[in-house]
Short mmCIF file of C-alpha atoms in Angstrom, two decimals:
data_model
loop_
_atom_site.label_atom_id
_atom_site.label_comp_id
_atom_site.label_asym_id
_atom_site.label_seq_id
_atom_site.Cartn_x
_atom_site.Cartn_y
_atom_site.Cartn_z
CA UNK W 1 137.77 19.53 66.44
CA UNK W 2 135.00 16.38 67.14
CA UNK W 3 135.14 13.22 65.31
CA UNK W 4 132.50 12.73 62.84
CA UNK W 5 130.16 10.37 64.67
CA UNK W 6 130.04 12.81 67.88
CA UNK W 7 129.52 15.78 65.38
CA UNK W 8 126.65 13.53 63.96
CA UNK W 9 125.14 13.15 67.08
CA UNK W 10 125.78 16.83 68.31
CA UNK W 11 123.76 18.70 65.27
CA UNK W 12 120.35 19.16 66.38
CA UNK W 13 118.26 22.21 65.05
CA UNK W 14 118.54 25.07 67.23
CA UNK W 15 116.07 27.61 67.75
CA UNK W 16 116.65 30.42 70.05
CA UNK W 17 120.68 32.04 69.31
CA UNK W 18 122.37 34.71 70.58
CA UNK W 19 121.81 37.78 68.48
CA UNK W 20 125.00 40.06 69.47
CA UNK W 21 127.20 37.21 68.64
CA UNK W 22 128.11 36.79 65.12
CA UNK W 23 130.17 33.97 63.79
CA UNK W 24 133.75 35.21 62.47
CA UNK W 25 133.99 35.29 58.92
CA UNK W 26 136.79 33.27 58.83
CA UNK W 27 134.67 30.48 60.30
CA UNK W 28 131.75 30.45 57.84
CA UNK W 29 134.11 30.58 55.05
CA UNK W 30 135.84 27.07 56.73
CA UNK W 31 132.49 25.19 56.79
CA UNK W 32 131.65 26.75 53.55
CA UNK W 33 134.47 25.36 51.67
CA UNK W 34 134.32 21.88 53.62
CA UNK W 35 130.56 22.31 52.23
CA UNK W 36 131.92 22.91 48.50
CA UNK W 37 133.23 19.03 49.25
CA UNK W 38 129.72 17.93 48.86
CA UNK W 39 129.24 14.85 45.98
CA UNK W 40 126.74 16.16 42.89
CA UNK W 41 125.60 14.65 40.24
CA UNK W 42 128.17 15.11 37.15
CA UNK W 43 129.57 17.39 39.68
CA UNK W 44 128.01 20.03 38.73
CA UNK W 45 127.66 21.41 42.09
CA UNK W 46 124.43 22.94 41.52
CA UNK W 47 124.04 24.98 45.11
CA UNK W 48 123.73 28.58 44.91
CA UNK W 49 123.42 29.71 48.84
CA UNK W 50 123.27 33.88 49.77
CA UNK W 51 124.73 34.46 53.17
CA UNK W 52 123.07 37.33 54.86
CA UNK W 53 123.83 39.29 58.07
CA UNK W 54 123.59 42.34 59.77
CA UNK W 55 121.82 44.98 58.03
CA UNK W 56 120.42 43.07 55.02
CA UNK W 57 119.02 39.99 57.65
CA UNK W 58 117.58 42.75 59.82
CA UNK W 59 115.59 44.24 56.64
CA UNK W 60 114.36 40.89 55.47
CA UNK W 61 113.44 39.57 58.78
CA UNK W 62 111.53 42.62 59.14
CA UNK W 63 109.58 42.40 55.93
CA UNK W 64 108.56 38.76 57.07
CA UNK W 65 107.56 39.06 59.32
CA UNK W 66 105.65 41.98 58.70
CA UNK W 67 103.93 40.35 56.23
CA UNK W 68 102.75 37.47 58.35
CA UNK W 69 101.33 39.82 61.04
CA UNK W 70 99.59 41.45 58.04
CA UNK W 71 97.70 38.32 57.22
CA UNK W 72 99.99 37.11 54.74
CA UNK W 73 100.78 33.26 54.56
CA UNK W 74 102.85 33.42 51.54
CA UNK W 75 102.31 31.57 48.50
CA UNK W 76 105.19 28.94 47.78
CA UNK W 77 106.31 27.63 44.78
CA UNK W 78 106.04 23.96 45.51
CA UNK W 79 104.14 22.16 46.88
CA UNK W 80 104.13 21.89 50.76
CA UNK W 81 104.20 18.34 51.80
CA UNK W 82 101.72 16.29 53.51
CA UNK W 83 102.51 13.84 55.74
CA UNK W 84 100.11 10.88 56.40
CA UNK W 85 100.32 7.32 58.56
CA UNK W 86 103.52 6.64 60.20
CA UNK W 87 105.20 10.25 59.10
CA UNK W 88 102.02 12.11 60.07
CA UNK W 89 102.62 10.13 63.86
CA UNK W 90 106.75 11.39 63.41
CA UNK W 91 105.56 14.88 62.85
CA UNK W 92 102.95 15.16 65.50
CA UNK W 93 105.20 13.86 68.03
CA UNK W 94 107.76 16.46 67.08
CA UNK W 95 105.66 19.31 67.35
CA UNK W 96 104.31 18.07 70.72
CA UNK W 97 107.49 18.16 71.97
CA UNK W 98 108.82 21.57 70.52
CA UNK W 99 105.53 22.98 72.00
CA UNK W 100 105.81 21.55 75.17
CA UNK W 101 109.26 22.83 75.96
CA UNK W 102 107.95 26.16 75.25
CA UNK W 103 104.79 25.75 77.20
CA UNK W 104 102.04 26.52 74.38
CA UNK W 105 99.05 24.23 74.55
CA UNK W 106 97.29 22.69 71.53
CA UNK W 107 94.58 25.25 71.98
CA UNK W 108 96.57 28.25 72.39
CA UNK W 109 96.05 29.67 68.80
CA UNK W 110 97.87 32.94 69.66
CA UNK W 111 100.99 31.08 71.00
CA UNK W 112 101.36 28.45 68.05
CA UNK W 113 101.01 31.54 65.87
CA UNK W 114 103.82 33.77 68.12
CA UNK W 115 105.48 29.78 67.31
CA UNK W 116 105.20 29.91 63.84
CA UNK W 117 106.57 33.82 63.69
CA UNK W 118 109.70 32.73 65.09
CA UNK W 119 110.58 31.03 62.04
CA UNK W 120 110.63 34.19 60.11
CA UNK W 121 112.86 35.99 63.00
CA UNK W 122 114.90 33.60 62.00
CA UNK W 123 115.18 31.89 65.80
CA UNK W 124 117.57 35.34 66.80
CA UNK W 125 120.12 34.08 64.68
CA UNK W 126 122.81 36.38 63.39
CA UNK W 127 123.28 34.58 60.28
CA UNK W 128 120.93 33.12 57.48
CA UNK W 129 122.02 30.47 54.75
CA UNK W 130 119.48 30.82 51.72
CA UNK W 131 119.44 28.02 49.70
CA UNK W 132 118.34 27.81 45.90
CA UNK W 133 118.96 25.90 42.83
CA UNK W 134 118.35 26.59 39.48
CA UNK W 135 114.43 26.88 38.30
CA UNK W 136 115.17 24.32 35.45
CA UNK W 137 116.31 21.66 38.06
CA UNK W 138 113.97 18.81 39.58
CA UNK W 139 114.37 16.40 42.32
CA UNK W 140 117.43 14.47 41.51
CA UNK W 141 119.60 18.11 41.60
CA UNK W 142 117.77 18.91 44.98
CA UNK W 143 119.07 15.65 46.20
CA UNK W 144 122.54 16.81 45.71
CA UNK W 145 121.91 20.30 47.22
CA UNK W 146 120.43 18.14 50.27
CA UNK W 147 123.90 16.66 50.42
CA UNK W 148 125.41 20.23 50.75
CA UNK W 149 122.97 21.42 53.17
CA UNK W 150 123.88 18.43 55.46
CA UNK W 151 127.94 18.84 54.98
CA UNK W 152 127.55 22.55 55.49
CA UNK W 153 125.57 21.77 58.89
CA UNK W 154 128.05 19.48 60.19
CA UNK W 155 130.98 21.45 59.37
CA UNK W 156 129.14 24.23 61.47
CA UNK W 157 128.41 22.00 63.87
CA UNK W 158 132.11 20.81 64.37
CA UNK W 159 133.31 24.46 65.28
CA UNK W 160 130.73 24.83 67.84
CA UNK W 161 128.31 26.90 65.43
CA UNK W 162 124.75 25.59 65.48
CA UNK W 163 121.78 25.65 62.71
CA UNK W 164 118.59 25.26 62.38
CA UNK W 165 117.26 24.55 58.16
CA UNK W 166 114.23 25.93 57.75
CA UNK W 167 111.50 25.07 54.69
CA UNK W 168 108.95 27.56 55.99
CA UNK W 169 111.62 30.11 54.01
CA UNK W 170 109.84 28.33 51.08
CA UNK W 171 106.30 30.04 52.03
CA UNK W 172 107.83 33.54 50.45
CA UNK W 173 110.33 33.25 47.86
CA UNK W 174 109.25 36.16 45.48
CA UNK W 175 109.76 38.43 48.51
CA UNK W 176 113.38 36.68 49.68
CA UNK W 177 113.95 37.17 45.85
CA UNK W 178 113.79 40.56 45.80
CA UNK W 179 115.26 42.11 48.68
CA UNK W 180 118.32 40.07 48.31
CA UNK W 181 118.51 41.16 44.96
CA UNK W 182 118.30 37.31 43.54
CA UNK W 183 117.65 36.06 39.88
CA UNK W 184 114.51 34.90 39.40
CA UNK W 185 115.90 31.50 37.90
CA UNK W 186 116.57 30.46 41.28
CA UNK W 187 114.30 28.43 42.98
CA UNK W 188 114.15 29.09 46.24
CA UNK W 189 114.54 25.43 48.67
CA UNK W 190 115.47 26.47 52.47
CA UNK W 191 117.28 28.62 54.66
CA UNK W 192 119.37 27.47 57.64
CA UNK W 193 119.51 29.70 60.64
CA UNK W 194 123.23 29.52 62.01
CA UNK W 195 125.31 31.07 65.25
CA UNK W 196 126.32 30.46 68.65
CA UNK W 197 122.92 28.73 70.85
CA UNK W 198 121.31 30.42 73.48
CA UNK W 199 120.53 27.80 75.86
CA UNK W 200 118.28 29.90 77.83
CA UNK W 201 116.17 30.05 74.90
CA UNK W 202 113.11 27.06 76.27
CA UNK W 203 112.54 25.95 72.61
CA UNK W 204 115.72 24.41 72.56
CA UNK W 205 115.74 22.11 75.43
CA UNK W 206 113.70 19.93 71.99
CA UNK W 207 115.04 16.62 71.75
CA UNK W 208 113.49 14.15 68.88
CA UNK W 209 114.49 10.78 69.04
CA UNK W 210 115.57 8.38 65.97
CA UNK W 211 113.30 5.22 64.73
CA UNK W 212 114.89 2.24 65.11
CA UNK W 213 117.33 1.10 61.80
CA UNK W 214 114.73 -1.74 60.74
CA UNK W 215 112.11 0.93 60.25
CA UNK W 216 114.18 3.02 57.81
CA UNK W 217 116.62 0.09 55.91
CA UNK W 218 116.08 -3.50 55.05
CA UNK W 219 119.05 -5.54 53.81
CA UNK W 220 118.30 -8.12 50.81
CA UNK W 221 121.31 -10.85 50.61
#
């Protein structure tokens, strides 16, 4: 097992996995009780996360993607945010990078779109986190279930399982509702792709940097 700060530095989001290679059970259920560790408000441990594989990941990857090819963009629930000034420049630079390890130029409409599909194969992966909270909850219960998503990805991380959280699960929650089977008071926040990396996969030779500390913290004395 890695120490914590080389597990830190290790978790990156992976997007390419091998398929055929599913993660024992036994492993999941040892990050997802390390996971269940997470701080929460009152602790009232507010995550509800679906695990899907095999059949049931096959069907819904299939029905997203189907629906994007049909034209569909989804309709989310909340708001997608917009980044602007210094986070706009963060975001850009990321994307430049993820596209230029996979060799699609800014102009190549039909490969950022073949990009953007990916998401909803879910990178390959033989796994799929989904991530919800309760409909009444706002942004100080999303907090904590940010705290759980992070635990759960290092605890991955530290067995040699890598993830990749995804928001763009957000663009089509009445339709991840529904063929999971899910209540409709869940609000639907991410999913996190998880298994075993494929490094041949060119998307994840991706490697954003970190701002420097001073642009993040300031210390008042």
């Amino acid at each position: 097992m890695a120490g914590f700060d080389e597990v830190v530095r290790a978790r990156r989001a992976v997007r390419g996995f091998f398929p055929g290679r599913p993660v024992p059970r036994a492993l999941l259920l040892e990050a997802l009780e390390l996971a269940q560790r997470s701080p929460s408000n009152c602790n009232v441990q507010p995550w509800r996360v679906t695990v899907v594989s095999g059949e049931a990941l096959d069907r819904l990857r299939g029905r997203l993607t189907a629906a994007l090819d049909g034209g569909d963009f989804g309709a989310p629930e909340d708001p997608i945010d917009t980044f602007l000034g210094e986070y706009r420049a963060l975001q850009v630079a990321c994307g430049a990078e993820l596209y230029e390890q996979m060799g699609v130029e800014r102009q190549d409409v039909a490969g950022r779109l073949r990009a953007l599909r990916r998401n909803f194969e879910f990178f390959d992966a033989p796994h799929l986190a989904v991530v919800t909270m309760d409909q009444r909850f706002g942004l100080g219960v999303a907090l904590d279930v940010g705290m759980w998503v992070q635990t759960f990805m290092l605890a991955l991380t530290a067995r040699g399982i890598m993830s990749c959280p995804q928001a763009a699960l957000r663009q089509y929650p009445e339709l991840v509702r529904e063929e999971l089977g899910m209540p409709r008071e869940l609000r639907l926040l991410c999913g996190v792709s998880l298994g075993y990396e494929d490094p041949g996969v060119a998307a994840n030779r991706t490697r954003c940097g970190r701002e420097p500390l001073e642009t993040n913290v300031r210390f008042v004395d």
